[in-house]
Amino acid sequence: MHKFVLTLLIFLKMGLLCSPSVFAQSDIVDETYEELQAQSEEMVDAVKDLQKKYANPDAVKKNQIDPKQLEKTFALIQEQFRDKTIEDIEADILDQTKGSMLHELLKTFPKLLTFVATLMKDKEALPQASKILHDREKLKEAGLWMLGTFLLSFILKKLLIQSGQGILKRLGRYFLKSLILWGVRIGILVHFYGEYLNPIYKIFKKVFLS
């Protein structure tokens, strides 16, 4: 983790120094680098805390999700909705979430409701996704890369968004930053868990893109 963060820091320092827009303002480079160092140190401390927290095998076991138990839960969900139509499942979901923000969200976006209902009924999507938890080492590696995207978010904010920009330009840059971040995060998920998430993607494509 330390090497990972330090590598990003060095890469950023070199990138900032070589950037034409920032090269003329060395004080901005130094300030940005110092802030980034502080940010990375906080991340390292957070990882250390997690390592201490889960150093005890009993604590790890207590906090881990049991993949087999999760598979049983998904099997029960599918059994409940197996003989129902998508429309009936949608009605059940709306009834079970009545009075919550989720209820209003699903009513406002009916395609999202259809997506959730189809997910509940599909024989492969949820069971296949639950297999992600079986590979602990891959889960740790993917989690580390996801943690790195928070550092990337800080870097992009410094590079793209400045106080002197107009409102529309700032909004556009915020949108671009979000687009890049979510693109990277989705790419990480696809790289590590593409085979497990493929059934969910097929449902997403059918509901939202067809």
PDB file of C-alpha atoms in Angstrom:
ATOM      1  CA  MET A   1       0.000   0.000   0.000  1.00  0.00           C
ATOM      2  CA  HIS A   2       2.814   2.405   0.902  1.00  0.00           C
ATOM      3  CA  LYS A   3       4.614   1.736  -2.389  1.00  0.00           C
ATOM      4  CA  PHE A   4       1.362   2.134  -4.315  1.00  0.00           C
ATOM      5  CA  VAL A   5       0.636   5.561  -2.819  1.00  0.00           C
ATOM      6  CA  LEU A   6       4.233   6.763  -3.149  1.00  0.00           C
ATOM      7  CA  THR A   7       4.305   5.725  -6.811  1.00  0.00           C
ATOM      8  CA  LEU A   8       1.200   7.793  -7.470  1.00  0.00           C
ATOM      9  CA  LEU A   9       2.754  10.745  -5.655  1.00  0.00           C
ATOM     10  CA  ILE A  10       5.912  10.599  -7.763  1.00  0.00           C
ATOM     11  CA  PHE A  11       3.868  10.243 -10.945  1.00  0.00           C
ATOM     12  CA  LEU A  12       1.763  13.265 -10.017  1.00  0.00           C
ATOM     13  CA  LYS A  13       4.825  15.360  -9.146  1.00  0.00           C
ATOM     14  CA  MET A  14       6.403  14.611 -12.512  1.00  0.00           C
ATOM     15  CA  GLY A  15       3.140  15.216 -14.341  1.00  0.00           C
ATOM     16  CA  LEU A  16       2.600  18.565 -12.658  1.00  0.00           C
ATOM     17  CA  LEU A  17       6.139  19.713 -13.322  1.00  0.00           C
ATOM     18  CA  CYS A  18       5.823  18.832 -17.005  1.00  0.00           C
ATOM     19  CA  SER A  19       2.401  20.422 -17.431  1.00  0.00           C
ATOM     20  CA  PRO A  20       2.609  23.681 -19.462  1.00  0.00           C
ATOM     21  CA  SER A  21      -0.293  25.286 -17.603  1.00  0.00           C
ATOM     22  CA  VAL A  22       1.215  24.623 -14.209  1.00  0.00           C
ATOM     23  CA  PHE A  23       4.892  24.903 -15.006  1.00  0.00           C
ATOM     24  CA  ALA A  24       4.766  28.693 -14.837  1.00  0.00           C
ATOM     25  CA  GLN A  25       3.348  28.552 -11.299  1.00  0.00           C
ATOM     26  CA  SER A  26       5.785  26.565  -9.154  1.00  0.00           C
ATOM     27  CA  ASP A  27       4.032  27.645  -5.970  1.00  0.00           C
ATOM     28  CA  ILE A  28       0.859  25.904  -7.145  1.00  0.00           C
ATOM     29  CA  VAL A  29       2.872  22.752  -7.847  1.00  0.00           C
ATOM     30  CA  ASP A  30       4.378  22.765  -4.356  1.00  0.00           C
ATOM     31  CA  GLU A  31       1.042  23.517  -2.690  1.00  0.00           C
ATOM     32  CA  THR A  32      -0.734  20.794  -4.642  1.00  0.00           C
ATOM     33  CA  TYR A  33       1.991  18.266  -3.904  1.00  0.00           C
ATOM     34  CA  GLU A  34       1.929  19.061  -0.182  1.00  0.00           C
ATOM     35  CA  GLU A  35      -1.866  18.703  -0.059  1.00  0.00           C
ATOM     36  CA  LEU A  36      -1.627  15.430  -1.945  1.00  0.00           C
ATOM     37  CA  GLN A  37       1.008  14.156   0.476  1.00  0.00           C
ATOM     38  CA  ALA A  38      -1.293  14.960   3.393  1.00  0.00           C
ATOM     39  CA  GLN A  39      -4.172  13.214   1.614  1.00  0.00           C
ATOM     40  CA  SER A  40      -2.086  10.108   0.918  1.00  0.00           C
ATOM     41  CA  GLU A  41      -0.831   9.992   4.515  1.00  0.00           C
ATOM     42  CA  GLU A  42      -4.439   9.980   5.712  1.00  0.00           C
ATOM     43  CA  MET A  43      -5.171   7.093   3.348  1.00  0.00           C
ATOM     44  CA  VAL A  44      -2.141   5.154   4.601  1.00  0.00           C
ATOM     45  CA  ASP A  45      -3.242   5.727   8.215  1.00  0.00           C
ATOM     46  CA  ALA A  46      -6.726   4.492   7.335  1.00  0.00           C
ATOM     47  CA  VAL A  47      -5.285   1.318   5.809  1.00  0.00           C
ATOM     48  CA  LYS A  48      -3.102   0.776   8.903  1.00  0.00           C
ATOM     49  CA  ASP A  49      -6.181   1.108  11.116  1.00  0.00           C
ATOM     50  CA  LEU A  50      -7.970  -1.497   9.013  1.00  0.00           C
ATOM     51  CA  GLN A  51      -4.970  -3.816   9.214  1.00  0.00           C
ATOM     52  CA  LYS A  52      -4.908  -3.515  13.014  1.00  0.00           C
ATOM     53  CA  LYS A  53      -8.653  -4.015  13.197  1.00  0.00           C
ATOM     54  CA  TYR A  54      -8.519  -7.226  11.207  1.00  0.00           C
ATOM     55  CA  ALA A  55      -5.203  -8.525  12.549  1.00  0.00           C
ATOM     56  CA  ASN A  56      -7.142 -10.779  14.931  1.00  0.00           C
ATOM     57  CA  PRO A  57      -8.428 -13.858  13.014  1.00  0.00           C
ATOM     58  CA  ASP A  58     -11.569 -13.915  15.151  1.00  0.00           C
ATOM     59  CA  ALA A  59     -12.309 -10.303  14.223  1.00  0.00           C
ATOM     60  CA  VAL A  60     -11.786 -11.082  10.548  1.00  0.00           C
ATOM     61  CA  LYS A  61     -14.138 -14.043  10.721  1.00  0.00           C
ATOM     62  CA  LYS A  62     -16.737 -11.979  12.546  1.00  0.00           C
ATOM     63  CA  ASN A  63     -16.704  -9.160   9.978  1.00  0.00           C
ATOM     64  CA  GLN A  64     -16.539 -11.284   6.829  1.00  0.00           C
ATOM     65  CA  ILE A  65     -19.622 -12.047   4.790  1.00  0.00           C
ATOM     66  CA  ASP A  66     -20.110 -15.791   4.396  1.00  0.00           C
ATOM     67  CA  PRO A  67     -20.381 -16.466   0.620  1.00  0.00           C
ATOM     68  CA  LYS A  68     -22.368 -19.667   1.200  1.00  0.00           C
ATOM     69  CA  GLN A  69     -24.855 -17.854   3.419  1.00  0.00           C
ATOM     70  CA  LEU A  70     -25.174 -15.122   0.794  1.00  0.00           C
ATOM     71  CA  GLU A  71     -25.867 -17.730  -1.887  1.00  0.00           C
ATOM     72  CA  LYS A  72     -28.592 -19.234   0.312  1.00  0.00           C
ATOM     73  CA  THR A  73     -30.136 -15.785   0.750  1.00  0.00           C
ATOM     74  CA  PHE A  74     -30.173 -15.235  -3.016  1.00  0.00           C
ATOM     75  CA  ALA A  75     -31.688 -18.699  -3.498  1.00  0.00           C
ATOM     76  CA  LEU A  76     -34.504 -17.812  -1.092  1.00  0.00           C
ATOM     77  CA  ILE A  77     -35.135 -14.559  -2.969  1.00  0.00           C
ATOM     78  CA  GLN A  78     -35.365 -16.422  -6.263  1.00  0.00           C
ATOM     79  CA  GLU A  79     -37.631 -19.059  -4.756  1.00  0.00           C
ATOM     80  CA  GLN A  80     -39.954 -16.314  -3.545  1.00  0.00           C
ATOM     81  CA  PHE A  81     -40.237 -14.729  -6.999  1.00  0.00           C
ATOM     82  CA  ARG A  82     -39.784 -17.789  -9.238  1.00  0.00           C
ATOM     83  CA  ASP A  83     -43.411 -18.219 -10.302  1.00  0.00           C
ATOM     84  CA  LYS A  84     -44.259 -14.513 -10.453  1.00  0.00           C
ATOM     85  CA  THR A  85     -44.228 -12.194 -13.440  1.00  0.00           C
ATOM     86  CA  ILE A  86     -41.967  -9.151 -13.572  1.00  0.00           C
ATOM     87  CA  GLU A  87     -45.030  -6.943 -13.052  1.00  0.00           C
ATOM     88  CA  ASP A  88     -45.993  -8.861  -9.898  1.00  0.00           C
ATOM     89  CA  ILE A  89     -42.450  -8.597  -8.554  1.00  0.00           C
ATOM     90  CA  GLU A  90     -42.450  -4.847  -9.220  1.00  0.00           C
ATOM     91  CA  ALA A  91     -45.691  -4.531  -7.257  1.00  0.00           C
ATOM     92  CA  ASP A  92     -44.204  -6.542  -4.364  1.00  0.00           C
ATOM     93  CA  ILE A  93     -41.075  -4.378  -4.294  1.00  0.00           C
ATOM     94  CA  LEU A  94     -43.113  -1.175  -4.229  1.00  0.00           C
ATOM     95  CA  ASP A  95     -45.273  -2.579  -1.446  1.00  0.00           C
ATOM     96  CA  GLN A  96     -42.269  -3.674   0.647  1.00  0.00           C
ATOM     97  CA  THR A  97     -40.511  -0.313   0.256  1.00  0.00           C
ATOM     98  CA  LYS A  98     -43.586   1.832   0.900  1.00  0.00           C
ATOM     99  CA  GLY A  99     -42.834   4.919   2.976  1.00  0.00           C
ATOM    100  CA  SER A 100     -39.120   4.928   2.148  1.00  0.00           C
ATOM    101  CA  MET A 101     -36.978   7.067  -0.159  1.00  0.00           C
ATOM    102  CA  LEU A 102     -36.295   3.963  -2.228  1.00  0.00           C
ATOM    103  CA  HIS A 103     -40.022   3.647  -2.911  1.00  0.00           C
ATOM    104  CA  GLU A 104     -40.166   7.183  -4.312  1.00  0.00           C
ATOM    105  CA  LEU A 105     -37.009   6.603  -6.337  1.00  0.00           C
ATOM    106  CA  LEU A 106     -38.382   3.429  -7.920  1.00  0.00           C
ATOM    107  CA  LYS A 107     -41.689   5.128  -8.708  1.00  0.00           C
ATOM    108  CA  THR A 108     -39.900   8.065 -10.305  1.00  0.00           C
ATOM    109  CA  PHE A 109     -37.663   5.821 -12.418  1.00  0.00           C
ATOM    110  CA  PRO A 110     -39.756   2.827 -13.548  1.00  0.00           C
ATOM    111  CA  LYS A 111     -36.893   1.323 -15.557  1.00  0.00           C
ATOM    112  CA  LEU A 112     -34.863   1.078 -12.367  1.00  0.00           C
ATOM    113  CA  LEU A 113     -37.774  -0.801 -10.792  1.00  0.00           C
ATOM    114  CA  THR A 114     -37.891  -3.167 -13.764  1.00  0.00           C
ATOM    115  CA  PHE A 115     -34.130  -3.702 -13.498  1.00  0.00           C
ATOM    116  CA  VAL A 116     -34.365  -4.645  -9.800  1.00  0.00           C
ATOM    117  CA  ALA A 117     -37.355  -6.926 -10.417  1.00  0.00           C
ATOM    118  CA  THR A 118     -35.608  -8.694 -13.298  1.00  0.00           C
ATOM    119  CA  LEU A 119     -32.503  -9.071 -11.140  1.00  0.00           C
ATOM    120  CA  MET A 120     -34.573 -10.757  -8.424  1.00  0.00           C
ATOM    121  CA  LYS A 121     -36.117 -13.231 -10.856  1.00  0.00           C
ATOM    122  CA  ASP A 122     -33.057 -14.072 -12.967  1.00  0.00           C
ATOM    123  CA  LYS A 123     -31.508 -17.472 -12.190  1.00  0.00           C
ATOM    124  CA  GLU A 124     -27.895 -16.458 -12.810  1.00  0.00           C
ATOM    125  CA  ALA A 125     -27.347 -12.777 -11.971  1.00  0.00           C
ATOM    126  CA  LEU A 126     -27.299 -12.747  -8.163  1.00  0.00           C
ATOM    127  CA  PRO A 127     -25.769 -16.230  -7.607  1.00  0.00           C
ATOM    128  CA  GLN A 128     -23.007 -15.454 -10.105  1.00  0.00           C
ATOM    129  CA  ALA A 129     -22.299 -12.079  -8.465  1.00  0.00           C
ATOM    130  CA  SER A 130     -22.035 -13.732  -5.042  1.00  0.00           C
ATOM    131  CA  LYS A 131     -19.035 -15.745  -6.287  1.00  0.00           C
ATOM    132  CA  ILE A 132     -17.003 -12.529  -6.111  1.00  0.00           C
ATOM    133  CA  LEU A 133     -16.619 -13.103  -2.370  1.00  0.00           C
ATOM    134  CA  HIS A 134     -14.978 -16.509  -2.839  1.00  0.00           C
ATOM    135  CA  ASP A 135     -11.678 -15.068  -4.085  1.00  0.00           C
ATOM    136  CA  ARG A 136     -10.399 -13.084  -1.085  1.00  0.00           C
ATOM    137  CA  GLU A 137      -7.063 -12.166  -2.662  1.00  0.00           C
ATOM    138  CA  LYS A 138      -8.692 -10.741  -5.769  1.00  0.00           C
ATOM    139  CA  LEU A 139     -11.157  -8.890  -3.542  1.00  0.00           C
ATOM    140  CA  LYS A 140      -8.282  -7.252  -1.641  1.00  0.00           C
ATOM    141  CA  GLU A 141      -6.494  -6.288  -4.850  1.00  0.00           C
ATOM    142  CA  ALA A 142      -9.631  -4.798  -6.388  1.00  0.00           C
ATOM    143  CA  GLY A 143     -10.323  -2.933  -3.136  1.00  0.00           C
ATOM    144  CA  LEU A 144      -6.826  -1.427  -3.247  1.00  0.00           C
ATOM    145  CA  TRP A 145      -7.368  -0.170  -6.784  1.00  0.00           C
ATOM    146  CA  MET A 146     -10.746   1.255  -5.777  1.00  0.00           C
ATOM    147  CA  LEU A 147      -9.054   3.046  -2.886  1.00  0.00           C
ATOM    148  CA  GLY A 148      -6.634   4.506  -5.403  1.00  0.00           C
ATOM    149  CA  THR A 149      -9.529   6.132  -7.268  1.00  0.00           C
ATOM    150  CA  PHE A 150     -10.107   8.425  -4.284  1.00  0.00           C
ATOM    151  CA  LEU A 151      -6.573   9.703  -4.728  1.00  0.00           C
ATOM    152  CA  LEU A 152      -7.256  10.018  -8.457  1.00  0.00           C
ATOM    153  CA  SER A 153     -10.334  12.093  -7.620  1.00  0.00           C
ATOM    154  CA  PHE A 154      -8.175  14.525  -5.648  1.00  0.00           C
ATOM    155  CA  ILE A 155      -5.662  14.763  -8.511  1.00  0.00           C
ATOM    156  CA  LEU A 156      -8.364  15.390 -11.122  1.00  0.00           C
ATOM    157  CA  LYS A 157      -9.975  18.054  -8.967  1.00  0.00           C
ATOM    158  CA  LYS A 158      -6.673  19.924  -8.701  1.00  0.00           C
ATOM    159  CA  LEU A 159      -5.946  19.626 -12.421  1.00  0.00           C
ATOM    160  CA  LEU A 160      -9.415  20.348 -13.825  1.00  0.00           C
ATOM    161  CA  ILE A 161     -11.208  22.648 -11.394  1.00  0.00           C
ATOM    162  CA  GLN A 162      -9.933  26.097 -10.436  1.00  0.00           C
ATOM    163  CA  SER A 163     -11.502  28.921  -8.436  1.00  0.00           C
ATOM    164  CA  GLY A 164     -11.346  31.472 -11.272  1.00  0.00           C
ATOM    165  CA  GLN A 165     -13.468  29.426 -13.676  1.00  0.00           C
ATOM    166  CA  GLY A 166     -17.047  30.354 -14.545  1.00  0.00           C
ATOM    167  CA  ILE A 167     -19.988  28.385 -13.175  1.00  0.00           C
ATOM    168  CA  LEU A 168     -20.756  26.557 -16.420  1.00  0.00           C
ATOM    169  CA  LYS A 169     -17.113  25.663 -16.971  1.00  0.00           C
ATOM    170  CA  ARG A 170     -16.781  24.392 -13.405  1.00  0.00           C
ATOM    171  CA  LEU A 171     -19.935  22.291 -13.777  1.00  0.00           C
ATOM    172  CA  GLY A 172     -18.584  20.885 -17.019  1.00  0.00           C
ATOM    173  CA  ARG A 173     -15.269  20.032 -15.360  1.00  0.00           C
ATOM    174  CA  TYR A 174     -17.061  18.397 -12.406  1.00  0.00           C
ATOM    175  CA  PHE A 175     -19.052  16.297 -14.858  1.00  0.00           C
ATOM    176  CA  LEU A 176     -15.861  15.348 -16.719  1.00  0.00           C
ATOM    177  CA  LYS A 177     -14.172  14.407 -13.430  1.00  0.00           C
ATOM    178  CA  SER A 178     -17.103  12.199 -12.432  1.00  0.00           C
ATOM    179  CA  LEU A 179     -17.163  10.615 -15.876  1.00  0.00           C
ATOM    180  CA  ILE A 180     -13.459   9.751 -15.696  1.00  0.00           C
ATOM    181  CA  LEU A 181     -13.723   8.401 -12.139  1.00  0.00           C
ATOM    182  CA  TRP A 182     -16.717   6.187 -12.812  1.00  0.00           C
ATOM    183  CA  GLY A 183     -15.145   5.028 -16.065  1.00  0.00           C
ATOM    184  CA  VAL A 184     -12.031   3.944 -14.154  1.00  0.00           C
ATOM    185  CA  ARG A 185     -14.087   2.289 -11.384  1.00  0.00           C
ATOM    186  CA  ILE A 186     -16.248   0.387 -13.852  1.00  0.00           C
ATOM    187  CA  GLY A 187     -13.080  -0.617 -15.700  1.00  0.00           C
ATOM    188  CA  ILE A 188     -11.632  -2.001 -12.452  1.00  0.00           C
ATOM    189  CA  LEU A 189     -14.790  -4.010 -11.784  1.00  0.00           C
ATOM    190  CA  VAL A 190     -14.871  -5.367 -15.334  1.00  0.00           C
ATOM    191  CA  HIS A 191     -11.171  -6.280 -15.192  1.00  0.00           C
ATOM    192  CA  PHE A 192     -11.442  -8.209 -11.930  1.00  0.00           C
ATOM    193  CA  TYR A 193     -15.040  -9.459 -11.998  1.00  0.00           C
ATOM    194  CA  GLY A 194     -16.282  -9.258 -15.591  1.00  0.00           C
ATOM    195  CA  GLU A 195     -17.265 -12.926 -15.748  1.00  0.00           C
ATOM    196  CA  TYR A 196     -19.242 -12.669 -12.500  1.00  0.00           C
ATOM    197  CA  LEU A 197     -21.021  -9.434 -13.423  1.00  0.00           C
ATOM    198  CA  ASN A 198     -21.824 -10.337 -17.031  1.00  0.00           C
ATOM    199  CA  PRO A 199     -25.382 -11.615 -16.260  1.00  0.00           C
ATOM    200  CA  ILE A 200     -26.158  -8.341 -14.438  1.00  0.00           C
ATOM    201  CA  TYR A 201     -24.798  -6.360 -17.387  1.00  0.00           C
ATOM    202  CA  LYS A 202     -27.037  -8.308 -19.780  1.00  0.00           C
ATOM    203  CA  ILE A 203     -30.076  -7.365 -17.691  1.00  0.00           C
ATOM    204  CA  PHE A 204     -28.922  -3.741 -17.517  1.00  0.00           C
ATOM    205  CA  LYS A 205     -28.463  -3.658 -21.292  1.00  0.00           C
ATOM    206  CA  LYS A 206     -31.872  -5.207 -21.906  1.00  0.00           C
ATOM    207  CA  VAL A 207     -33.736  -2.845 -19.557  1.00  0.00           C
ATOM    208  CA  PHE A 208     -31.948   0.455 -20.120  1.00  0.00           C
ATOM    209  CA  LEU A 209     -30.377   0.234 -23.577  1.00  0.00           C
ATOM    210  CA  SER A 210     -32.844  -1.738 -25.677  1.00  0.00           C
TER     211      SER A 210
END
